[in-house]
PDB file of C-alpha atoms in Angstrom:
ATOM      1  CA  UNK K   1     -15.722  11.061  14.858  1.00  0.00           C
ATOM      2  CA  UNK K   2     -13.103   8.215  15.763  1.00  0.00           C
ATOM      3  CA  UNK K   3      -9.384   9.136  15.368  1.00  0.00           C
ATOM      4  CA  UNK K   4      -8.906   7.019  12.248  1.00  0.00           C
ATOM      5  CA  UNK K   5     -11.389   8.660  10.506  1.00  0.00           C
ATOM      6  CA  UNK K   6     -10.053  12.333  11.221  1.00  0.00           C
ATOM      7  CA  UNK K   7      -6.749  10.232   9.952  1.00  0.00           C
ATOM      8  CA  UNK K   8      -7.954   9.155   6.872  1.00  0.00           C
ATOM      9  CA  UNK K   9      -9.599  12.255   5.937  1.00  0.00           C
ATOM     10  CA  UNK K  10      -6.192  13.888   6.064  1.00  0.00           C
ATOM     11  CA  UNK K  11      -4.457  11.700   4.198  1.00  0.00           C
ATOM     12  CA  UNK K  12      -6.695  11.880   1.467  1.00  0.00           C
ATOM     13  CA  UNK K  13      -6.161  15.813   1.663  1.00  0.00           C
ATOM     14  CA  UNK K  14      -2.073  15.378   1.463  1.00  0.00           C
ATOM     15  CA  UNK K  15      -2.486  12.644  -1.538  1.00  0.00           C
ATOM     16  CA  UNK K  16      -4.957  14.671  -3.204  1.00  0.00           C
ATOM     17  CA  UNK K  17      -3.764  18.147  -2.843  1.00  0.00           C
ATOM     18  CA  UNK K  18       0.265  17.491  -2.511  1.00  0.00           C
ATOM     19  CA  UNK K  19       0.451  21.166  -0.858  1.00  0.00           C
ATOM     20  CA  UNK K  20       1.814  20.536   2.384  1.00  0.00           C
ATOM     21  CA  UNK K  21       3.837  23.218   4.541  1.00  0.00           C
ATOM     22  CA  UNK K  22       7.006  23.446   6.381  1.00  0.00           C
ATOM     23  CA  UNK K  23       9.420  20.087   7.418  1.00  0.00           C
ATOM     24  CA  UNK K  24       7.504  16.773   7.534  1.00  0.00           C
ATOM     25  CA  UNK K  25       8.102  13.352   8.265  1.00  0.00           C
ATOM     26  CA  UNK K  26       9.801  10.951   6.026  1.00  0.00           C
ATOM     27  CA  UNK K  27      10.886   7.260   5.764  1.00  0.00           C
ATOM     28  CA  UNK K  28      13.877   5.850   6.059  1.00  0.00           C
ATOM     29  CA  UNK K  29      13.868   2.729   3.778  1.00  0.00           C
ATOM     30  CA  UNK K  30      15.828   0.705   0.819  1.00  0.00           C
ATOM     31  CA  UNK K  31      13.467  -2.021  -0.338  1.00  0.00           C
ATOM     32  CA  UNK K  32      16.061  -2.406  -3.279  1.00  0.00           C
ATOM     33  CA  UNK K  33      16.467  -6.252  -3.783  1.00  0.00           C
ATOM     34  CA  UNK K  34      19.819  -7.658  -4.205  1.00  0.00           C
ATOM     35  CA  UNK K  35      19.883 -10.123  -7.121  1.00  0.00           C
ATOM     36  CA  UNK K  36      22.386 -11.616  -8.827  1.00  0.00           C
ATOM     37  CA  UNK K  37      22.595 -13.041 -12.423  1.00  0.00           C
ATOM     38  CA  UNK K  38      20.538 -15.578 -13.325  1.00  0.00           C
ATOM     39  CA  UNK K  39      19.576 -17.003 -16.711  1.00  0.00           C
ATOM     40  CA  UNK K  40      16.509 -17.062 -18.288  1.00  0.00           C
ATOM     41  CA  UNK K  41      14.917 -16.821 -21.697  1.00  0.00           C
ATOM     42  CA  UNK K  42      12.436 -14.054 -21.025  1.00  0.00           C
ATOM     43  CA  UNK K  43      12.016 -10.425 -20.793  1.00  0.00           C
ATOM     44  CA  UNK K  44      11.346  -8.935 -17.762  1.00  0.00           C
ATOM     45  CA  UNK K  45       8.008  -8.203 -19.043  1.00  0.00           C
ATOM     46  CA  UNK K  46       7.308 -11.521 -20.170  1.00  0.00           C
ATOM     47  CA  UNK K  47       8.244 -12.389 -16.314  1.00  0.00           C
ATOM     48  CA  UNK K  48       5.841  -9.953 -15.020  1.00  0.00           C
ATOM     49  CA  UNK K  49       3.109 -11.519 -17.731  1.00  0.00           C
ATOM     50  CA  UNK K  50       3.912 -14.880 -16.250  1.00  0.00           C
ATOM     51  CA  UNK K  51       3.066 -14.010 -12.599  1.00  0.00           C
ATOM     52  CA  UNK K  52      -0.013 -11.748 -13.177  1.00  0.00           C
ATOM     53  CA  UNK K  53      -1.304 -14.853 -15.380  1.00  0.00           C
ATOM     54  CA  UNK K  54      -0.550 -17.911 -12.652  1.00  0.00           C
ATOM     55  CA  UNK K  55      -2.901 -15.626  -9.975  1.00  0.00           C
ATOM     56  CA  UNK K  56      -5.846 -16.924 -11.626  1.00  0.00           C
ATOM     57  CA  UNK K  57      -5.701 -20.515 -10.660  1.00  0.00           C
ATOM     58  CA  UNK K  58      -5.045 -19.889  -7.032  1.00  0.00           C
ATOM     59  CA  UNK K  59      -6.973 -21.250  -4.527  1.00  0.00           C
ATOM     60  CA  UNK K  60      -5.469 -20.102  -0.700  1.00  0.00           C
ATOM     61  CA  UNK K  61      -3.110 -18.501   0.427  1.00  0.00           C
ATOM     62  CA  UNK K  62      -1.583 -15.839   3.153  1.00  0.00           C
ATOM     63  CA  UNK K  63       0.287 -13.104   3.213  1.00  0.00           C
ATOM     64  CA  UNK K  64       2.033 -10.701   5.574  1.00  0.00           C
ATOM     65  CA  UNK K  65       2.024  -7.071   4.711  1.00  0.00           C
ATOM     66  CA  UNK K  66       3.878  -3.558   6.653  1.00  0.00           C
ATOM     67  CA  UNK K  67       2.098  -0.233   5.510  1.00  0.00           C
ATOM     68  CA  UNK K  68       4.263   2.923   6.534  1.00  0.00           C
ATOM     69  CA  UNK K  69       2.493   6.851   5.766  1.00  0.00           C
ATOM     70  CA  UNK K  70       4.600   9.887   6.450  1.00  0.00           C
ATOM     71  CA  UNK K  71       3.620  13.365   5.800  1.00  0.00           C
ATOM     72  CA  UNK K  72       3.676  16.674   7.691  1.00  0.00           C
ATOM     73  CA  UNK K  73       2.567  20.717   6.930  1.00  0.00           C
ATOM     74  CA  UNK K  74       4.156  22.850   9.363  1.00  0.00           C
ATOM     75  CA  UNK K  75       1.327  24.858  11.166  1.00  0.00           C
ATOM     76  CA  UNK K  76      -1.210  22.724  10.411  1.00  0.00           C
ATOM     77  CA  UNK K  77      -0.749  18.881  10.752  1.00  0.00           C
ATOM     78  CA  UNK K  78       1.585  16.447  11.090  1.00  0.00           C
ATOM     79  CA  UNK K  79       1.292  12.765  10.741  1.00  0.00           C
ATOM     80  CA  UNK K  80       3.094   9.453  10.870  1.00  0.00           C
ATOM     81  CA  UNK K  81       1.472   5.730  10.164  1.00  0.00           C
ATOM     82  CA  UNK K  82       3.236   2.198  10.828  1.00  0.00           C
ATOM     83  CA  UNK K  83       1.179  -0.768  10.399  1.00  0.00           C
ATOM     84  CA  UNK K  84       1.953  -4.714  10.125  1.00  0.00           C
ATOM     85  CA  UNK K  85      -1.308  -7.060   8.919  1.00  0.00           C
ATOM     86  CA  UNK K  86      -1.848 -10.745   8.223  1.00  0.00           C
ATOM     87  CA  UNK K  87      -4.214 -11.696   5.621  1.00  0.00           C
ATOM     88  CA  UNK K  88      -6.005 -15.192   5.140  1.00  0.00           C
ATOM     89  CA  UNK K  89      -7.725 -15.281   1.671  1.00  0.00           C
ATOM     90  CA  UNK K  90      -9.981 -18.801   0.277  1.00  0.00           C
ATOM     91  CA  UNK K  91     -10.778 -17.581  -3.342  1.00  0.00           C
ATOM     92  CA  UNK K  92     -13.169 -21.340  -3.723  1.00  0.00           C
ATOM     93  CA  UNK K  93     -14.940 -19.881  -0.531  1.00  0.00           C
ATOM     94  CA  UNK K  94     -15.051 -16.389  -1.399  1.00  0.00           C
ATOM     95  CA  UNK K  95     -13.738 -15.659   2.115  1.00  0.00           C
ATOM     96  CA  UNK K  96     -11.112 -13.222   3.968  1.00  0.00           C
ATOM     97  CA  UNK K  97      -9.901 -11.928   6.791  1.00  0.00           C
ATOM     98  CA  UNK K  98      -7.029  -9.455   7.541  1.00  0.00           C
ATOM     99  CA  UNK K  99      -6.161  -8.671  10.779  1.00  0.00           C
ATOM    100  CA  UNK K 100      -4.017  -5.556  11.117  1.00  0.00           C
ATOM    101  CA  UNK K 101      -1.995  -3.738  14.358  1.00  0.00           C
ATOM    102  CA  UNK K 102      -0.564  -0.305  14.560  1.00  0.00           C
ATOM    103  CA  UNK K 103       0.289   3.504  15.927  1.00  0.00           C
ATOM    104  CA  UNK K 104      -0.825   6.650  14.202  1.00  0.00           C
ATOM    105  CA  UNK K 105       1.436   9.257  15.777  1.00  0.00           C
ATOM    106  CA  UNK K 106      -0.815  12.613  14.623  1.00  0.00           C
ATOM    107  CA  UNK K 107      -0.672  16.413  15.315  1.00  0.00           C
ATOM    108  CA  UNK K 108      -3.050  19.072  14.226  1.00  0.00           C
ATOM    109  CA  UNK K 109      -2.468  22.774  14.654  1.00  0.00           C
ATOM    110  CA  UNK K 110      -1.529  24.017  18.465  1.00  0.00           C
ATOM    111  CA  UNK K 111      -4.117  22.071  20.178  1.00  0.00           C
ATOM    112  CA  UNK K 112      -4.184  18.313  19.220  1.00  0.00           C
ATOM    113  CA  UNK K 113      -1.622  16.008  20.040  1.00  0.00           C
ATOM    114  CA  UNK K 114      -1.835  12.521  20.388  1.00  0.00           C
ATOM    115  CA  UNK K 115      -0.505   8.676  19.704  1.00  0.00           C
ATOM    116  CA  UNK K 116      -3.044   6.003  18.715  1.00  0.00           C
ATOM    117  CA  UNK K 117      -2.543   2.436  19.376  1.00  0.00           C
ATOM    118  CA  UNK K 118      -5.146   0.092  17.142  1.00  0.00           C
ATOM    119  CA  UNK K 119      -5.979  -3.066  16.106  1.00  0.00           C
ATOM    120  CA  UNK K 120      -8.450  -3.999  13.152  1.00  0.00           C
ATOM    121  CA  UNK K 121      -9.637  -7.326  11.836  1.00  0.00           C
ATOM    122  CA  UNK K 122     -11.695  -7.018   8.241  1.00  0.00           C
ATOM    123  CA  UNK K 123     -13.471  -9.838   6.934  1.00  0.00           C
ATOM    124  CA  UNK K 124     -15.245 -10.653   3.766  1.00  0.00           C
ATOM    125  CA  UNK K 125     -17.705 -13.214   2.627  1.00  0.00           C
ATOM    126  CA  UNK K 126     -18.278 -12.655  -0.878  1.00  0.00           C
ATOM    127  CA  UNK K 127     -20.606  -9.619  -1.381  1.00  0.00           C
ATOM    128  CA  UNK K 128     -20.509  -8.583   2.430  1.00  0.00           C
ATOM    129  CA  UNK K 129     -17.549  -7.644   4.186  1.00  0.00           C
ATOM    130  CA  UNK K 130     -17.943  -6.609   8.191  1.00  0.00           C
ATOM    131  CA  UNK K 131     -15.108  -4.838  10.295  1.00  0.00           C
ATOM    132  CA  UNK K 132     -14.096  -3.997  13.793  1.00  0.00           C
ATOM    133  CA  UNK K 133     -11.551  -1.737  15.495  1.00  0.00           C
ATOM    134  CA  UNK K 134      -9.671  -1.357  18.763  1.00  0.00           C
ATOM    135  CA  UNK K 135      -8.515   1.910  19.369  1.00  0.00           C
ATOM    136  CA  UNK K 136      -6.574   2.584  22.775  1.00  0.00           C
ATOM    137  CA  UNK K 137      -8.508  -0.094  24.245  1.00  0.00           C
ATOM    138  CA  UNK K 138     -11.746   1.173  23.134  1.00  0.00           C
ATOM    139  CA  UNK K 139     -13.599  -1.685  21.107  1.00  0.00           C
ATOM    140  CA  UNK K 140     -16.237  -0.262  17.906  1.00  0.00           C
ATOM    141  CA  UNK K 141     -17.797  -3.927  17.531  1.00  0.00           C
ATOM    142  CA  UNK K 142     -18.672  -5.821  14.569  1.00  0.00           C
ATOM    143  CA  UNK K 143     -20.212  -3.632  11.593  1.00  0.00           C
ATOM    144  CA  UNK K 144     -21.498  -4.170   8.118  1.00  0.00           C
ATOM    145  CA  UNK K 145     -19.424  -2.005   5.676  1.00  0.00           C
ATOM    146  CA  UNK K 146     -19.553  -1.307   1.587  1.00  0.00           C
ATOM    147  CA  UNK K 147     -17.120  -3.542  -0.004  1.00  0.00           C
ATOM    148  CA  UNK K 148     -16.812  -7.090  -1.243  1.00  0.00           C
ATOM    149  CA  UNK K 149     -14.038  -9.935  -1.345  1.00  0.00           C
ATOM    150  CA  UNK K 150     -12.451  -8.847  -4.676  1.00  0.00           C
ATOM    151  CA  UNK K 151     -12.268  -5.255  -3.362  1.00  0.00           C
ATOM    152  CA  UNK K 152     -10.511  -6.538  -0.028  1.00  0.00           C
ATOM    153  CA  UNK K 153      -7.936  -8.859  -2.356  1.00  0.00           C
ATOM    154  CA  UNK K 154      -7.207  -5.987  -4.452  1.00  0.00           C
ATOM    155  CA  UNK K 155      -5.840  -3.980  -1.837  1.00  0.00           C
ATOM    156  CA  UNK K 156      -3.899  -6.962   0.285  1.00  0.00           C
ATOM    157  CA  UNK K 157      -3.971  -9.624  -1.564  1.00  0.00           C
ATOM    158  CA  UNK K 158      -2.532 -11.258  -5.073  1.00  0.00           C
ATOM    159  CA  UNK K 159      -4.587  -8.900  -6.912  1.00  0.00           C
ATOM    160  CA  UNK K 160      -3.337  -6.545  -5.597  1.00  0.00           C
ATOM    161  CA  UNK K 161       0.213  -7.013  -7.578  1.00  0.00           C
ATOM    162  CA  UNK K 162      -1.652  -6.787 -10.729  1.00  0.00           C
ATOM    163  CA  UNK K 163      -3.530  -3.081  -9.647  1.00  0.00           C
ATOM    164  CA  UNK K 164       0.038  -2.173  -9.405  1.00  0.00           C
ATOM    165  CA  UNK K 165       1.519  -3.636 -12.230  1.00  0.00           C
ATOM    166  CA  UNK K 166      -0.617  -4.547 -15.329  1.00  0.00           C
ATOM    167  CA  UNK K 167       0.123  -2.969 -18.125  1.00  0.00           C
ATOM    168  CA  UNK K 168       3.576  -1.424 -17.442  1.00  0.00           C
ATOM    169  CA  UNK K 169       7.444  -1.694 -18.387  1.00  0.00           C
ATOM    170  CA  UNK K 170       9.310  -4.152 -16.561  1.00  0.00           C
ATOM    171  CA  UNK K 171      12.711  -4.805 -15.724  1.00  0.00           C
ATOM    172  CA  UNK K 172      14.213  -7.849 -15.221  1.00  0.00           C
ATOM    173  CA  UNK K 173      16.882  -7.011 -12.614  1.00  0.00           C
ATOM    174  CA  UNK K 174      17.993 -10.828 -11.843  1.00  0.00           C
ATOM    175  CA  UNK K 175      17.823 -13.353  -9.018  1.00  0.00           C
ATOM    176  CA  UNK K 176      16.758 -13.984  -5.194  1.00  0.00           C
ATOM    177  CA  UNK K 177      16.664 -15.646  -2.980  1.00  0.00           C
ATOM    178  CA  UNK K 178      13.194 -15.356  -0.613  1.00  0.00           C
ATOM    179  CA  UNK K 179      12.682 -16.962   2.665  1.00  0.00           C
ATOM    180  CA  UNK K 180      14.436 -19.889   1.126  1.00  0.00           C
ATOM    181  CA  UNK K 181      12.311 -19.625  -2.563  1.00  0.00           C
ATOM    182  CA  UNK K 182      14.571 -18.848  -5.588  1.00  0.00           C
ATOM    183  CA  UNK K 183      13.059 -15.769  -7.192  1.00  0.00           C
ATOM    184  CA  UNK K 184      13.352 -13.651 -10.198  1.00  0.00           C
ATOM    185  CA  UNK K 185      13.002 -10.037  -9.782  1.00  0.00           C
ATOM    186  CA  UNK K 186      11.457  -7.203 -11.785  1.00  0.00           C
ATOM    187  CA  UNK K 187      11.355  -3.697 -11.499  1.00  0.00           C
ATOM    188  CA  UNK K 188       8.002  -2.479 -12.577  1.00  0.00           C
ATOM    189  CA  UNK K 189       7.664   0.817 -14.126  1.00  0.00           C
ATOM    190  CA  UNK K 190       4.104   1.449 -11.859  1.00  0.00           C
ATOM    191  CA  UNK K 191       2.969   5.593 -11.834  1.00  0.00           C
ATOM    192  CA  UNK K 192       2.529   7.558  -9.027  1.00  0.00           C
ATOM    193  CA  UNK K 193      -1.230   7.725  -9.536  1.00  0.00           C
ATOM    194  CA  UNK K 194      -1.237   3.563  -8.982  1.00  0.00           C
ATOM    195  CA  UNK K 195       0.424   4.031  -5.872  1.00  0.00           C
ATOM    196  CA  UNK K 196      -0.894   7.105  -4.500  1.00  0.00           C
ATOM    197  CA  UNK K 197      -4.475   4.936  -5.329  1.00  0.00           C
ATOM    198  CA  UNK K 198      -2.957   1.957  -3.555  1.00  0.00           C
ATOM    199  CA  UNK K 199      -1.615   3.825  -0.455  1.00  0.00           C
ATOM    200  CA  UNK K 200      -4.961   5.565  -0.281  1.00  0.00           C
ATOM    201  CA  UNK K 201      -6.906   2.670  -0.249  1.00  0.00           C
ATOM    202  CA  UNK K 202      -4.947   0.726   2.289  1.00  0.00           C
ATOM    203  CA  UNK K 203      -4.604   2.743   4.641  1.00  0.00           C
ATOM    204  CA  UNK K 204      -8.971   3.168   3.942  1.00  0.00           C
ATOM    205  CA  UNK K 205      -9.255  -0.220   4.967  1.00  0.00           C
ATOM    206  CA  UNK K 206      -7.754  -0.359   8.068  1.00  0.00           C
ATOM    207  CA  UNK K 207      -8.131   2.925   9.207  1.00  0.00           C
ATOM    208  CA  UNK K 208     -11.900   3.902   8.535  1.00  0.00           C
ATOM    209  CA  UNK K 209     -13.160   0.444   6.982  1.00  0.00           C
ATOM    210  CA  UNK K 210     -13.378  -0.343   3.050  1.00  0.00           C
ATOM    211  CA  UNK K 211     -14.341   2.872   1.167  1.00  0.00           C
ATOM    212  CA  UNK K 212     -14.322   2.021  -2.759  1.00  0.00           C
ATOM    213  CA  UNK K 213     -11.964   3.450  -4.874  1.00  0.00           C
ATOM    214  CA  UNK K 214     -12.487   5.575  -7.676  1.00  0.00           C
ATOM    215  CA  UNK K 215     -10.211   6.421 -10.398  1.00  0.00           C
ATOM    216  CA  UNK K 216      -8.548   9.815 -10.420  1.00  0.00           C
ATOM    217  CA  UNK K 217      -9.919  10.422  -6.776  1.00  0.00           C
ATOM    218  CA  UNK K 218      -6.084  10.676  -5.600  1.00  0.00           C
ATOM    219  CA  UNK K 219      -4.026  12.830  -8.488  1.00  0.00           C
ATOM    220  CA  UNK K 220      -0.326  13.568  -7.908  1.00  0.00           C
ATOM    221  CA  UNK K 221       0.646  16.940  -7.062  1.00  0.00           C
ATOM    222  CA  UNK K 222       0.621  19.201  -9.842  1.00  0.00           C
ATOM    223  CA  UNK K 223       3.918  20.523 -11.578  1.00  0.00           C
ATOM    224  CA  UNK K 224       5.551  23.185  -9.692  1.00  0.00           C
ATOM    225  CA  UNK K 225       4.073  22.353  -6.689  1.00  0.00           C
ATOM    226  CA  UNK K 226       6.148  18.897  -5.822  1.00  0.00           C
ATOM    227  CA  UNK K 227       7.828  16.445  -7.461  1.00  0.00           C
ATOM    228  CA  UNK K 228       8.896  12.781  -7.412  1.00  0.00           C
ATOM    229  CA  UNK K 229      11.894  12.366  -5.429  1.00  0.00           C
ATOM    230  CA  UNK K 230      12.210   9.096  -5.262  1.00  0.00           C
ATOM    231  CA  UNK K 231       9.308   5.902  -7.269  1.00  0.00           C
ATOM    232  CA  UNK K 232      10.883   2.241  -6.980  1.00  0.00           C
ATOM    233  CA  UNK K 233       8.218  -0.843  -7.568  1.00  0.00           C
ATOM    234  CA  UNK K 234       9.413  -4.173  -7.381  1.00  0.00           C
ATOM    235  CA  UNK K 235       7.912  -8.176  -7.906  1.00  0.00           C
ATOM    236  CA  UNK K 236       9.768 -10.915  -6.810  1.00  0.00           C
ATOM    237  CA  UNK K 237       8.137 -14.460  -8.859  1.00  0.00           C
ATOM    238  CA  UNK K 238       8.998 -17.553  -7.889  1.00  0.00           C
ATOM    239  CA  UNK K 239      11.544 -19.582 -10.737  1.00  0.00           C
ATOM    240  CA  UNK K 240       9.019 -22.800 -10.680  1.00  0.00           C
ATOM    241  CA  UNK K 241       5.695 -22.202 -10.780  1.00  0.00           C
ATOM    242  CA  UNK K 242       5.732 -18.478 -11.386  1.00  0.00           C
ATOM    243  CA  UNK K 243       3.497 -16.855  -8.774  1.00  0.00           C
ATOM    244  CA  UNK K 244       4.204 -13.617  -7.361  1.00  0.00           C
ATOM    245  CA  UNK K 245       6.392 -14.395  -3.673  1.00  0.00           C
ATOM    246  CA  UNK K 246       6.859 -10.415  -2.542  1.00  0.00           C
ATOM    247  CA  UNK K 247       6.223  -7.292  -3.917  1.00  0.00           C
ATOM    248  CA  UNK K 248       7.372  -4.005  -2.433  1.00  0.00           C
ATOM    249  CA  UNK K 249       6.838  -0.055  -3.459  1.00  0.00           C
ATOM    250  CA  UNK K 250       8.181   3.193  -2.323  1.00  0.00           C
ATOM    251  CA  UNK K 251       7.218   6.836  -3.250  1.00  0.00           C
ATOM    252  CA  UNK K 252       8.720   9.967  -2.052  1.00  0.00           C
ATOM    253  CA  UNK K 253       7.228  13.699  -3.263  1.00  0.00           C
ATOM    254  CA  UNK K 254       8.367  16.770  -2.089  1.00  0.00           C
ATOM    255  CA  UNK K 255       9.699  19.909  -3.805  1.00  0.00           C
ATOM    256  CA  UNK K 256      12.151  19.966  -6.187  1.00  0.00           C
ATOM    257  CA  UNK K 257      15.843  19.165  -5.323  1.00  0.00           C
ATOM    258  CA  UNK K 258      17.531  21.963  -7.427  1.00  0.00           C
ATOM    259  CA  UNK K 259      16.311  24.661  -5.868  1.00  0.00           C
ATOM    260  CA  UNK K 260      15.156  26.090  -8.948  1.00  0.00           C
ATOM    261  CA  UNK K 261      11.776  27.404 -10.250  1.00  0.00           C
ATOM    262  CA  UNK K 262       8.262  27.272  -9.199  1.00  0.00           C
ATOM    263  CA  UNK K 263       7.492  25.363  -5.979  1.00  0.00           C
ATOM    264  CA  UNK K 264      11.321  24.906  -5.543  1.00  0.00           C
ATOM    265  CA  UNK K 265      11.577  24.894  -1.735  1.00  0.00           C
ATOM    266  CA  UNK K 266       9.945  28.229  -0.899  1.00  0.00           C
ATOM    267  CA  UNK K 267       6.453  29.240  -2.228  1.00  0.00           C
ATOM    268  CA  UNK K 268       4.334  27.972  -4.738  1.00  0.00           C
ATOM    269  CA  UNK K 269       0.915  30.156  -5.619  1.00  0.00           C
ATOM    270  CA  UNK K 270      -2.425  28.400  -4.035  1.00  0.00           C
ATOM    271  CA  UNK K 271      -5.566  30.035  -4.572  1.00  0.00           C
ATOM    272  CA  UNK K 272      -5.503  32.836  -2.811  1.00  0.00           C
ATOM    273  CA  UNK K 273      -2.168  32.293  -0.991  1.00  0.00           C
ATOM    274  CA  UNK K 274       1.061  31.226  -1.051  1.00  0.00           C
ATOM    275  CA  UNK K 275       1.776  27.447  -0.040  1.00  0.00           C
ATOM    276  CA  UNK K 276       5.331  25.736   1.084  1.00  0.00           C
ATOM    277  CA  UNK K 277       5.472  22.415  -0.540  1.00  0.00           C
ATOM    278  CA  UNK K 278       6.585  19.285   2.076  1.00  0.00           C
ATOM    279  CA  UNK K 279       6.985  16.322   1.949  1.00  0.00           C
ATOM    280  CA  UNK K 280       4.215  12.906   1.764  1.00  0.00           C
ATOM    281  CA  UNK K 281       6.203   9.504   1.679  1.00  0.00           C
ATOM    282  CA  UNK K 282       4.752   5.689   1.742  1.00  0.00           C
ATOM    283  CA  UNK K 283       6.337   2.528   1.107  1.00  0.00           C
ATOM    284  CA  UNK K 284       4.042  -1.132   0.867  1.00  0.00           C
ATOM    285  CA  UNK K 285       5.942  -4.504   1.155  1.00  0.00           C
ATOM    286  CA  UNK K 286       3.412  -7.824   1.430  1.00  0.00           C
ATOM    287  CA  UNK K 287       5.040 -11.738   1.229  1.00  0.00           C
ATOM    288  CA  UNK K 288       2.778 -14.408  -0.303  1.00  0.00           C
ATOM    289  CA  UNK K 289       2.586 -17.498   0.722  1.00  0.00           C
ATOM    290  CA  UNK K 290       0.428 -20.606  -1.146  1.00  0.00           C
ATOM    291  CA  UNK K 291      -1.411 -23.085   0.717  1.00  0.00           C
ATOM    292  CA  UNK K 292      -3.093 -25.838   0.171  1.00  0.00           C
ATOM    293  CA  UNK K 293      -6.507 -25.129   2.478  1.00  0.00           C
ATOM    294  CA  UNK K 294      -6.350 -21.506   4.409  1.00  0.00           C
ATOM    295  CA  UNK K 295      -7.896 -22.423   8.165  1.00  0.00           C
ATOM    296  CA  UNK K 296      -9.156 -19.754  10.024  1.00  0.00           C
ATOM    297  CA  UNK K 297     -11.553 -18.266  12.573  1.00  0.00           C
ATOM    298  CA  UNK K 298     -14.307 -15.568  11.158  1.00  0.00           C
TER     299      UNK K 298
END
């Protein structure tokens, strides 16, 4: 089995389980925007409503995405994920192609320890989507996988601001300023179960091709096991015509902060033994950009 794939099986584990041991990786990041006051007669849901709504006439456009996974369980794995892609997507066409680079810096037990370099390119031609990894120099070739162009936008592209963001609060924190576009920006109120979904899934598409979501398949750690340190989701829309120019999440778990109760810091019960809860942390930033005609190599 390829490296990724060992990768994304464990992943899956620490999203779906949240019962990691011992000190493990974080991220360092502030995606927190800084706006000023602008005026505008809308809510910050009405905002939101605005850009989810001016998606649908799109025709093509880029964007540029960075995908960071940290998570660690003393004795047993440790892992850390840092990836940049660039994403080409002709919705007339029904064609895309995302083309991804990164390291996957991974540990397991006393015996495996090792540093991956890899590049991936996806691409997607309405109901067929084919991919093809470099791994450390080692090439996989081109091969059919399950998936389709709406599945591959939903997890990099447009769509996928409104898989984080439909039907939620929203904030609307004020103005700015993007690569030179005047933007308004809102704080979404997304849940952990979107993102965990979201994180899951990208990380699936790069790392062991597109596997289809399902909902539920990635459930935050129960209660007294870990808890939400840290959840910030924001949209940046463009003043003029209203499409969505950035959007950018982070999620931090880990055990509770005031030492107190079950799954504090020390043990919490598993079945059959006692686990000590770490730490899984992922942040997702992606820039849009709107073109007339997207022009690209398959």
């Amino acid at each position: 089995m390829r490296k990724a794939a060992v990768f994304v099986s464990l992943v899956g584990l620490a999203l779906l389980t949240g019962c990691l041991g011992g000190p493990a990786d974080t991220i360092d990041a502030d995606i927190s925007p800084d706006t000023e006051p602008v005026e505008v007669n809308q809510t910050g849901e009405e905002v939101l409503a605005s850009a989810l709504n001016s998606t649908k006439d799109i025709g093509s456009y880029t964007v540029e995405s960075e995908h960071r996974f940290a998570a660690g369980a003393s004795g047993f794995f440790n892992m850390n994920l840092s990836m940049e892609s660039t994403g080409e997507f002709d919705r007339e066409a029904e064609e895309a192609r995302v083309d991804s680079r990164g390291t996957v810096d991974f540990s397991a037990f006393s015996f495996l320890d090792n540093e991956t370099d890899f590049e991936t390119t996806v691409y997607s031609d309405g109901e067929t989507a084919y991919a093809r990894s470099v791994e450390n120099g080692e090439d996989s070739g081109w091969s059919e996988r399950s998936g389709n162009f709406s599945f591959v936008e939903s997890v990099i592209g447009v769509d996928g601001v409104a898989e984080l963001s439909r039907d939620t609060d929203a904030e609307l924190l004020g103005g700015e300023t993007v690569d030179g576009v005047e933007t308004y920006v809102v704080s979404v109120n997304a849940t952990p179960e979107r993102l965990s979904r979201h994180s899951s899934a990208v990380i699936s598409l790069h790392g062991a091709g597109i596997e289809q979501r399902q909902e539920g398949a990635e459930e935050p750690p129960e209660e007294g096991e870990t808890s939400i340190r840290e959840l910030q989701t924001y949209v940046w829309v463009e003043r003029d015509t209203r499409r969505p120019v950035r959007v950018a999440y982070f999620m931090s778990m880990g055990p509770p902060e005031d030492g107190e109760g079950e799954g504090s810091g020390n043990t919490t019960e598993g079945e059959g033994e006692d686990v000590t809860a770490g730490t899984v942390d992922f942040l997702f930033e992606a820039d849009y950009d709107y073109a007339e005609k997207v022009d690209y190599e398959a």
